[in-house]
Amino acid sequence: ETGVTQTPRHLVMGMTNKKSLKCEQHLGHNAMYWYKQSAKKPLELMFVYNFKEQTENNSVPSRFSPECPNSSHLFLHLHTLQPEDSALYLCASSQESGIEAFFGQGTRLTVV
Amino acid sequence: DQQVKQNSPSLSVQEGRISILNCDYTNSMFDYFLWYKKYPAEGPTFLISISSIKDKNEDGRFTVFLNKSAKHLSLHIVPSQPGDSAVYFCAASAVGTYKYIFGTGTRLKVLA
């Protein structure tokens, strides 16, 4: 238990579906992140929120839409995804930049 | 262009011996370095970190060494145990950027 909880753990969705991934951190951190891990690739930073404000959008397609209603919760809304978007999506949080980030267990997403 | 590189995709070590995992980086702005351990279908778990003002940090069986002039860091695990078998990622960050850049990982297998 790292203090960062992601739901669901597994998700299978069709290309026309709309779904959302949820992340909650219980660590009192100020920054939250979405990362994507595809097979044989490094973890790719997608979005960063600092004090609820988006500070980074790493050229992510608009079919991925983040939402951060408060410092403890982060969502990733998904719509019209492609099969190549199938990956492990990881949420992380940190107290501030440049120190340890703590990760959730991830959501294994399969797009069919 | 990959700013953080782990050139060894896999490493096998006998139980009780030393495991040495290596990582190179290219961006001289990085000033904080982290190692994470990851089991299949789980999120990365923070292991140990080092600031650029130090050249060594030790925590139990784990020691991280930083050579800034060579832009190289390494993780030493002594003695290695079968439970250490996992994928190890190094990551780099610059304070204030809220970005953690990851390497591709090294799969460590500790043989009993």
PDB file of C-alpha atoms in Angstrom:
ATOM      1  CA  GLU A   1       0.000   0.000   0.000  1.00  0.00           C
ATOM      2  CA  THR A   2       1.697   3.163  -1.191  1.00  0.00           C
ATOM      3  CA  GLY A   3      -1.072   5.636  -0.359  1.00  0.00           C
ATOM      4  CA  VAL A   4      -2.006   6.020  -4.036  1.00  0.00           C
ATOM      5  CA  THR A   5      -5.070   4.051  -5.104  1.00  0.00           C
ATOM      6  CA  GLN A   6      -6.144   3.511  -8.688  1.00  0.00           C
ATOM      7  CA  THR A   7      -9.433   2.091  -9.942  1.00  0.00           C
ATOM      8  CA  PRO A   8     -10.252   0.011 -11.811  1.00  0.00           C
ATOM      9  CA  ARG A   9      -7.248  -2.325 -11.869  1.00  0.00           C
ATOM     10  CA  HIS A  10      -8.291  -3.762 -15.219  1.00  0.00           C
ATOM     11  CA  LEU A  11     -10.433  -2.288 -17.984  1.00  0.00           C
ATOM     12  CA  VAL A  12     -11.462  -3.596 -21.371  1.00  0.00           C
ATOM     13  CA  MET A  13     -13.203  -1.109 -23.607  1.00  0.00           C
ATOM     14  CA  GLY A  14     -14.338  -0.833 -27.190  1.00  0.00           C
ATOM     15  CA  MET A  15     -13.098   1.917 -29.462  1.00  0.00           C
ATOM     16  CA  THR A  16     -16.408   3.775 -29.262  1.00  0.00           C
ATOM     17  CA  ASN A  17     -16.751   3.584 -25.462  1.00  0.00           C
ATOM     18  CA  LYS A  18     -16.210   6.334 -22.927  1.00  0.00           C
ATOM     19  CA  LYS A  19     -14.625   5.378 -19.627  1.00  0.00           C
ATOM     20  CA  SER A  20     -12.711   7.040 -16.807  1.00  0.00           C
ATOM     21  CA  LEU A  21      -9.741   6.032 -14.705  1.00  0.00           C
ATOM     22  CA  LYS A  22      -9.632   7.233 -11.129  1.00  0.00           C
ATOM     23  CA  CYS A  23      -6.716   7.961  -8.832  1.00  0.00           C
ATOM     24  CA  GLU A  24      -6.781   9.000  -5.204  1.00  0.00           C
ATOM     25  CA  GLN A  25      -3.816   9.814  -2.990  1.00  0.00           C
ATOM     26  CA  HIS A  26      -3.895   9.776   0.796  1.00  0.00           C
ATOM     27  CA  LEU A  27      -0.429  11.281   1.309  1.00  0.00           C
ATOM     28  CA  GLY A  28      -1.230  14.988   1.397  1.00  0.00           C
ATOM     29  CA  HIS A  29       0.842  15.580  -1.736  1.00  0.00           C
ATOM     30  CA  ASN A  30       0.510  18.629  -3.960  1.00  0.00           C
ATOM     31  CA  ALA A  31       1.369  17.160  -7.341  1.00  0.00           C
ATOM     32  CA  MET A  32      -0.245  14.297  -9.244  1.00  0.00           C
ATOM     33  CA  TYR A  33       0.799  12.611 -12.478  1.00  0.00           C
ATOM     34  CA  TRP A  34      -0.450  10.283 -15.186  1.00  0.00           C
ATOM     35  CA  TYR A  35       2.108   7.965 -16.792  1.00  0.00           C
ATOM     36  CA  LYS A  36       1.681   5.386 -19.540  1.00  0.00           C
ATOM     37  CA  GLN A  37       3.709   2.205 -19.711  1.00  0.00           C
ATOM     38  CA  SER A  38       3.671   0.315 -22.996  1.00  0.00           C
ATOM     39  CA  ALA A  39       5.571  -2.900 -23.623  1.00  0.00           C
ATOM     40  CA  LYS A  40       9.346  -2.424 -23.921  1.00  0.00           C
ATOM     41  CA  LYS A  41       9.102   1.340 -23.583  1.00  0.00           C
ATOM     42  CA  PRO A  42      10.058   3.632 -20.704  1.00  0.00           C
ATOM     43  CA  LEU A  43       7.320   5.112 -18.594  1.00  0.00           C
ATOM     44  CA  GLU A  44       5.936   8.046 -20.547  1.00  0.00           C
ATOM     45  CA  LEU A  45       4.778  11.137 -18.686  1.00  0.00           C
ATOM     46  CA  MET A  46       1.325  12.210 -19.884  1.00  0.00           C
ATOM     47  CA  PHE A  47       0.044  14.917 -17.556  1.00  0.00           C
ATOM     48  CA  VAL A  48       1.125  16.760 -14.419  1.00  0.00           C
ATOM     49  CA  TYR A  49      -1.086  18.640 -12.002  1.00  0.00           C
ATOM     50  CA  ASN A  50       0.375  20.879  -9.329  1.00  0.00           C
ATOM     51  CA  PHE A  51      -2.072  22.262  -6.766  1.00  0.00           C
ATOM     52  CA  LYS A  52      -4.939  21.234  -9.107  1.00  0.00           C
ATOM     53  CA  GLU A  53      -3.482  23.201 -12.022  1.00  0.00           C
ATOM     54  CA  GLN A  54      -2.268  21.360 -15.100  1.00  0.00           C
ATOM     55  CA  THR A  55       1.391  22.193 -15.564  1.00  0.00           C
ATOM     56  CA  GLU A  56       2.322  19.619 -18.183  1.00  0.00           C
ATOM     57  CA  ASN A  57       0.625  18.063 -21.174  1.00  0.00           C
ATOM     58  CA  ASN A  58       3.209  15.936 -22.878  1.00  0.00           C
ATOM     59  CA  SER A  59       1.681  16.101 -26.386  1.00  0.00           C
ATOM     60  CA  VAL A  60      -1.031  13.658 -25.431  1.00  0.00           C
ATOM     61  CA  PRO A  61      -3.876  13.107 -27.953  1.00  0.00           C
ATOM     62  CA  SER A  62      -7.152  14.758 -27.065  1.00  0.00           C
ATOM     63  CA  ARG A  63      -8.886  11.385 -26.711  1.00  0.00           C
ATOM     64  CA  PHE A  64      -7.229  11.407 -23.265  1.00  0.00           C
ATOM     65  CA  SER A  65      -8.706  14.099 -21.044  1.00  0.00           C
ATOM     66  CA  PRO A  66      -7.438  14.629 -17.484  1.00  0.00           C
ATOM     67  CA  GLU A  67      -9.362  16.170 -14.630  1.00  0.00           C
ATOM     68  CA  CYS A  68      -8.094  17.173 -11.195  1.00  0.00           C
ATOM     69  CA  PRO A  69     -10.963  18.413  -8.987  1.00  0.00           C
ATOM     70  CA  ASN A  70      -8.720  18.676  -5.903  1.00  0.00           C
ATOM     71  CA  SER A  71      -5.209  17.813  -4.788  1.00  0.00           C
ATOM     72  CA  SER A  72      -6.244  14.302  -3.723  1.00  0.00           C
ATOM     73  CA  HIS A  73      -8.099  13.125  -6.819  1.00  0.00           C
ATOM     74  CA  LEU A  74      -7.122  12.732 -10.433  1.00  0.00           C
ATOM     75  CA  PHE A  75      -9.137  11.318 -13.312  1.00  0.00           C
ATOM     76  CA  LEU A  76      -8.278  10.305 -16.847  1.00  0.00           C
ATOM     77  CA  HIS A  77     -11.302  10.376 -19.146  1.00  0.00           C
ATOM     78  CA  LEU A  78     -11.026   8.130 -22.177  1.00  0.00           C
ATOM     79  CA  HIS A  79     -13.034   8.282 -25.407  1.00  0.00           C
ATOM     80  CA  THR A  80     -12.668   6.848 -28.894  1.00  0.00           C
ATOM     81  CA  LEU A  81      -9.405   5.133 -28.040  1.00  0.00           C
ATOM     82  CA  GLN A  82      -7.348   3.043 -30.434  1.00  0.00           C
ATOM     83  CA  PRO A  83      -5.985  -0.474 -29.874  1.00  0.00           C
ATOM     84  CA  GLU A  84      -2.464   0.985 -29.648  1.00  0.00           C
ATOM     85  CA  ASP A  85      -3.596   2.858 -26.526  1.00  0.00           C
ATOM     86  CA  SER A  86      -3.683  -0.463 -24.691  1.00  0.00           C
ATOM     87  CA  ALA A  87      -1.136  -0.131 -21.884  1.00  0.00           C
ATOM     88  CA  LEU A  88      -0.650   0.130 -18.139  1.00  0.00           C
ATOM     89  CA  TYR A  89      -1.724   3.568 -16.933  1.00  0.00           C
ATOM     90  CA  LEU A  90      -0.049   4.691 -13.760  1.00  0.00           C
ATOM     91  CA  CYS A  91      -0.928   7.502 -11.405  1.00  0.00           C
ATOM     92  CA  ALA A  92       1.664   9.025  -9.096  1.00  0.00           C
ATOM     93  CA  SER A  93       1.914  11.817  -6.557  1.00  0.00           C
ATOM     94  CA  SER A  94       4.686  13.804  -4.920  1.00  0.00           C
ATOM     95  CA  GLN A  95       4.914  16.464  -2.249  1.00  0.00           C
ATOM     96  CA  GLU A  96       6.903  18.727  -4.514  1.00  0.00           C
ATOM     97  CA  SER A  97       9.027  18.394  -7.590  1.00  0.00           C
ATOM     98  CA  GLY A  98      12.380  16.721  -7.542  1.00  0.00           C
ATOM     99  CA  ILE A  99      11.733  14.331  -4.661  1.00  0.00           C
ATOM    100  CA  GLU A 100      10.218  10.899  -4.513  1.00  0.00           C
ATOM    101  CA  ALA A 101       7.029  10.232  -6.440  1.00  0.00           C
ATOM    102  CA  PHE A 102       4.819   7.410  -5.253  1.00  0.00           C
ATOM    103  CA  PHE A 103       2.881   5.294  -7.702  1.00  0.00           C
ATOM    104  CA  GLY A 104      -0.430   3.517  -7.630  1.00  0.00           C
ATOM    105  CA  GLN A 105      -0.873  -0.082  -8.758  1.00  0.00           C
ATOM    106  CA  GLY A 106      -1.933   0.986 -12.215  1.00  0.00           C
ATOM    107  CA  THR A 107      -4.874   0.261 -14.500  1.00  0.00           C
ATOM    108  CA  ARG A 108      -4.275  -2.320 -17.211  1.00  0.00           C
ATOM    109  CA  LEU A 109      -6.268  -0.992 -20.168  1.00  0.00           C
ATOM    110  CA  THR A 110      -7.129  -3.086 -23.202  1.00  0.00           C
ATOM    111  CA  VAL A 111      -8.814  -1.435 -26.172  1.00  0.00           C
ATOM    112  CA  VAL A 112     -10.618  -3.847 -28.483  1.00  0.00           C
TER     113      VAL A 112
ATOM    114  CA  ASP B   1      15.924  11.276 -27.777  1.00  0.00           C
ATOM    115  CA  GLN B   2      16.089   9.270 -24.584  1.00  0.00           C
ATOM    116  CA  GLN B   3      17.513  11.319 -21.745  1.00  0.00           C
ATOM    117  CA  VAL B   4      17.771   8.409 -19.307  1.00  0.00           C
ATOM    118  CA  LYS B   5      19.196   5.122 -20.522  1.00  0.00           C
ATOM    119  CA  GLN B   6      19.505   1.698 -19.018  1.00  0.00           C
ATOM    120  CA  ASN B   7      21.550  -0.216 -21.543  1.00  0.00           C
ATOM    121  CA  SER B   8      21.230  -3.646 -19.951  1.00  0.00           C
ATOM    122  CA  PRO B   9      17.727  -5.041 -20.437  1.00  0.00           C
ATOM    123  CA  SER B  10      18.423  -7.976 -18.143  1.00  0.00           C
ATOM    124  CA  LEU B  11      20.831  -9.209 -15.495  1.00  0.00           C
ATOM    125  CA  SER B  12      21.156 -12.550 -13.696  1.00  0.00           C
ATOM    126  CA  VAL B  13      22.975 -12.839 -10.388  1.00  0.00           C
ATOM    127  CA  GLN B  14      23.516 -15.657  -7.922  1.00  0.00           C
ATOM    128  CA  GLU B  15      21.855 -15.327  -4.518  1.00  0.00           C
ATOM    129  CA  GLY B  16      24.193 -13.718  -1.987  1.00  0.00           C
ATOM    130  CA  ARG B  17      26.296 -11.967  -4.624  1.00  0.00           C
ATOM    131  CA  ILE B  18      26.268  -8.304  -5.604  1.00  0.00           C
ATOM    132  CA  SER B  19      23.848  -6.955  -8.218  1.00  0.00           C
ATOM    133  CA  ILE B  20      24.959  -3.810 -10.051  1.00  0.00           C
ATOM    134  CA  LEU B  21      22.438  -1.979 -12.176  1.00  0.00           C
ATOM    135  CA  ASN B  22      23.574   0.918 -14.317  1.00  0.00           C
ATOM    136  CA  CYS B  23      21.960   4.046 -15.650  1.00  0.00           C
ATOM    137  CA  ASP B  24      23.217   6.918 -17.831  1.00  0.00           C
ATOM    138  CA  TYR B  25      21.685  10.312 -18.415  1.00  0.00           C
ATOM    139  CA  THR B  26      22.323  13.087 -20.866  1.00  0.00           C
ATOM    140  CA  ASN B  27      20.650  16.169 -19.382  1.00  0.00           C
ATOM    141  CA  SER B  28      22.987  18.077 -17.048  1.00  0.00           C
ATOM    142  CA  MET B  29      19.978  19.890 -15.556  1.00  0.00           C
ATOM    143  CA  PHE B  30      18.905  16.740 -13.707  1.00  0.00           C
ATOM    144  CA  ASP B  31      19.702  17.088 -10.017  1.00  0.00           C
ATOM    145  CA  TYR B  32      17.752  14.285  -8.387  1.00  0.00           C
ATOM    146  CA  PHE B  33      17.893  10.610  -9.244  1.00  0.00           C
ATOM    147  CA  LEU B  34      15.687   7.753  -8.134  1.00  0.00           C
ATOM    148  CA  TRP B  35      15.501   3.998  -8.393  1.00  0.00           C
ATOM    149  CA  TYR B  36      12.210   2.128  -8.533  1.00  0.00           C
ATOM    150  CA  LYS B  37      11.452  -1.570  -8.387  1.00  0.00           C
ATOM    151  CA  LYS B  38       8.525  -3.024 -10.279  1.00  0.00           C
ATOM    152  CA  TYR B  39       6.826  -6.402 -10.140  1.00  0.00           C
ATOM    153  CA  PRO B  40       4.553  -7.526 -13.001  1.00  0.00           C
ATOM    154  CA  ALA B  41       1.073  -5.969 -13.005  1.00  0.00           C
ATOM    155  CA  GLU B  42       1.989  -3.577 -10.164  1.00  0.00           C
ATOM    156  CA  GLY B  43       3.036   0.039 -10.005  1.00  0.00           C
ATOM    157  CA  PRO B  44       6.703   0.981  -9.444  1.00  0.00           C
ATOM    158  CA  THR B  45       7.813   1.062  -5.812  1.00  0.00           C
ATOM    159  CA  PHE B  46      10.276   3.722  -4.723  1.00  0.00           C
ATOM    160  CA  LEU B  47      13.557   2.204  -3.582  1.00  0.00           C
ATOM    161  CA  ILE B  48      16.256   4.812  -3.037  1.00  0.00           C
ATOM    162  CA  SER B  49      17.240   8.246  -4.303  1.00  0.00           C
ATOM    163  CA  ILE B  50      20.215  10.558  -4.468  1.00  0.00           C
ATOM    164  CA  SER B  51      20.640  14.279  -4.837  1.00  0.00           C
ATOM    165  CA  SER B  52      23.289  15.664  -7.166  1.00  0.00           C
ATOM    166  CA  ILE B  53      25.125  17.196  -4.213  1.00  0.00           C
ATOM    167  CA  LYS B  54      26.037  13.689  -3.052  1.00  0.00           C
ATOM    168  CA  ASP B  55      27.933  10.867  -4.697  1.00  0.00           C
ATOM    169  CA  LYS B  56      26.631   8.023  -2.553  1.00  0.00           C
ATOM    170  CA  ASN B  57      23.514   7.122  -0.629  1.00  0.00           C
ATOM    171  CA  GLU B  58      23.025   3.926   1.306  1.00  0.00           C
ATOM    172  CA  ASP B  59      19.897   2.265   2.698  1.00  0.00           C
ATOM    173  CA  GLY B  60      20.347  -1.221   4.061  1.00  0.00           C
ATOM    174  CA  ARG B  61      21.305  -3.571   1.248  1.00  0.00           C
ATOM    175  CA  PHE B  62      20.865  -0.842  -1.374  1.00  0.00           C
ATOM    176  CA  THR B  63      23.468   1.756  -2.311  1.00  0.00           C
ATOM    177  CA  VAL B  64      23.241   4.263  -5.124  1.00  0.00           C
ATOM    178  CA  PHE B  65      26.381   5.861  -6.554  1.00  0.00           C
ATOM    179  CA  LEU B  66      26.372   9.007  -8.668  1.00  0.00           C
ATOM    180  CA  ASN B  67      29.186  10.087 -10.978  1.00  0.00           C
ATOM    181  CA  LYS B  68      28.167  13.502 -12.245  1.00  0.00           C
ATOM    182  CA  SER B  69      31.123  14.020 -14.530  1.00  0.00           C
ATOM    183  CA  ALA B  70      30.277  10.768 -16.330  1.00  0.00           C
ATOM    184  CA  LYS B  71      26.513  11.358 -16.028  1.00  0.00           C
ATOM    185  CA  HIS B  72      26.225   7.864 -14.642  1.00  0.00           C
ATOM    186  CA  LEU B  73      24.553   6.286 -11.659  1.00  0.00           C
ATOM    187  CA  SER B  74      24.444   2.755 -10.390  1.00  0.00           C
ATOM    188  CA  LEU B  75      22.445   0.748  -7.884  1.00  0.00           C
ATOM    189  CA  HIS B  76      24.250  -1.897  -5.844  1.00  0.00           C
ATOM    190  CA  ILE B  77      22.303  -4.601  -4.041  1.00  0.00           C
ATOM    191  CA  VAL B  78      24.307  -6.608  -1.523  1.00  0.00           C
ATOM    192  CA  PRO B  79      23.605  -9.397  -0.805  1.00  0.00           C
ATOM    193  CA  SER B  80      21.137 -10.151  -3.553  1.00  0.00           C
ATOM    194  CA  GLN B  81      18.070 -12.174  -2.595  1.00  0.00           C
ATOM    195  CA  PRO B  82      15.542 -14.068  -4.757  1.00  0.00           C
ATOM    196  CA  GLY B  83      12.871 -11.556  -3.677  1.00  0.00           C
ATOM    197  CA  ASP B  84      14.886  -8.831  -5.394  1.00  0.00           C
ATOM    198  CA  SER B  85      13.955 -10.334  -8.755  1.00  0.00           C
ATOM    199  CA  ALA B  86      11.992  -7.575 -10.509  1.00  0.00           C
ATOM    200  CA  VAL B  87      12.384  -4.833 -13.100  1.00  0.00           C
ATOM    201  CA  TYR B  88      14.403  -1.854 -11.861  1.00  0.00           C
ATOM    202  CA  PHE B  89      13.877   1.599 -13.313  1.00  0.00           C
ATOM    203  CA  CYS B  90      16.078   4.596 -12.818  1.00  0.00           C
ATOM    204  CA  ALA B  91      14.536   8.034 -13.066  1.00  0.00           C
ATOM    205  CA  ALA B  92      15.849  11.571 -13.143  1.00  0.00           C
ATOM    206  CA  SER B  93      14.304  14.863 -12.229  1.00  0.00           C
ATOM    207  CA  ALA B  94      15.160  18.528 -12.034  1.00  0.00           C
ATOM    208  CA  VAL B  95      13.832  20.342  -8.990  1.00  0.00           C
ATOM    209  CA  GLY B  96      10.999  22.651  -9.959  1.00  0.00           C
ATOM    210  CA  THR B  97      10.076  20.880 -13.186  1.00  0.00           C
ATOM    211  CA  TYR B  98       7.633  18.283 -11.827  1.00  0.00           C
ATOM    212  CA  LYS B  99       8.950  15.808 -14.390  1.00  0.00           C
ATOM    213  CA  TYR B 100      10.398  12.375 -13.724  1.00  0.00           C
ATOM    214  CA  ILE B 101      12.101  10.890 -16.766  1.00  0.00           C
ATOM    215  CA  PHE B 102      12.448   7.127 -16.671  1.00  0.00           C
ATOM    216  CA  GLY B 103      14.789   4.643 -18.277  1.00  0.00           C
ATOM    217  CA  THR B 104      13.540   1.494 -20.013  1.00  0.00           C
ATOM    218  CA  GLY B 105      14.310  -0.731 -17.036  1.00  0.00           C
ATOM    219  CA  THR B 106      16.589  -3.666 -16.255  1.00  0.00           C
ATOM    220  CA  ARG B 107      15.089  -7.033 -15.397  1.00  0.00           C
ATOM    221  CA  LEU B 108      17.043  -8.538 -12.497  1.00  0.00           C
ATOM    222  CA  LYS B 109      16.850 -12.233 -11.813  1.00  0.00           C
ATOM    223  CA  VAL B 110      18.433 -13.514  -8.618  1.00  0.00           C
ATOM    224  CA  LEU B 111      19.075 -17.227  -8.804  1.00  0.00           C
ATOM    225  CA  ALA B 112      18.716 -19.334  -5.670  1.00  0.00           C
TER     226      ALA B 112
END
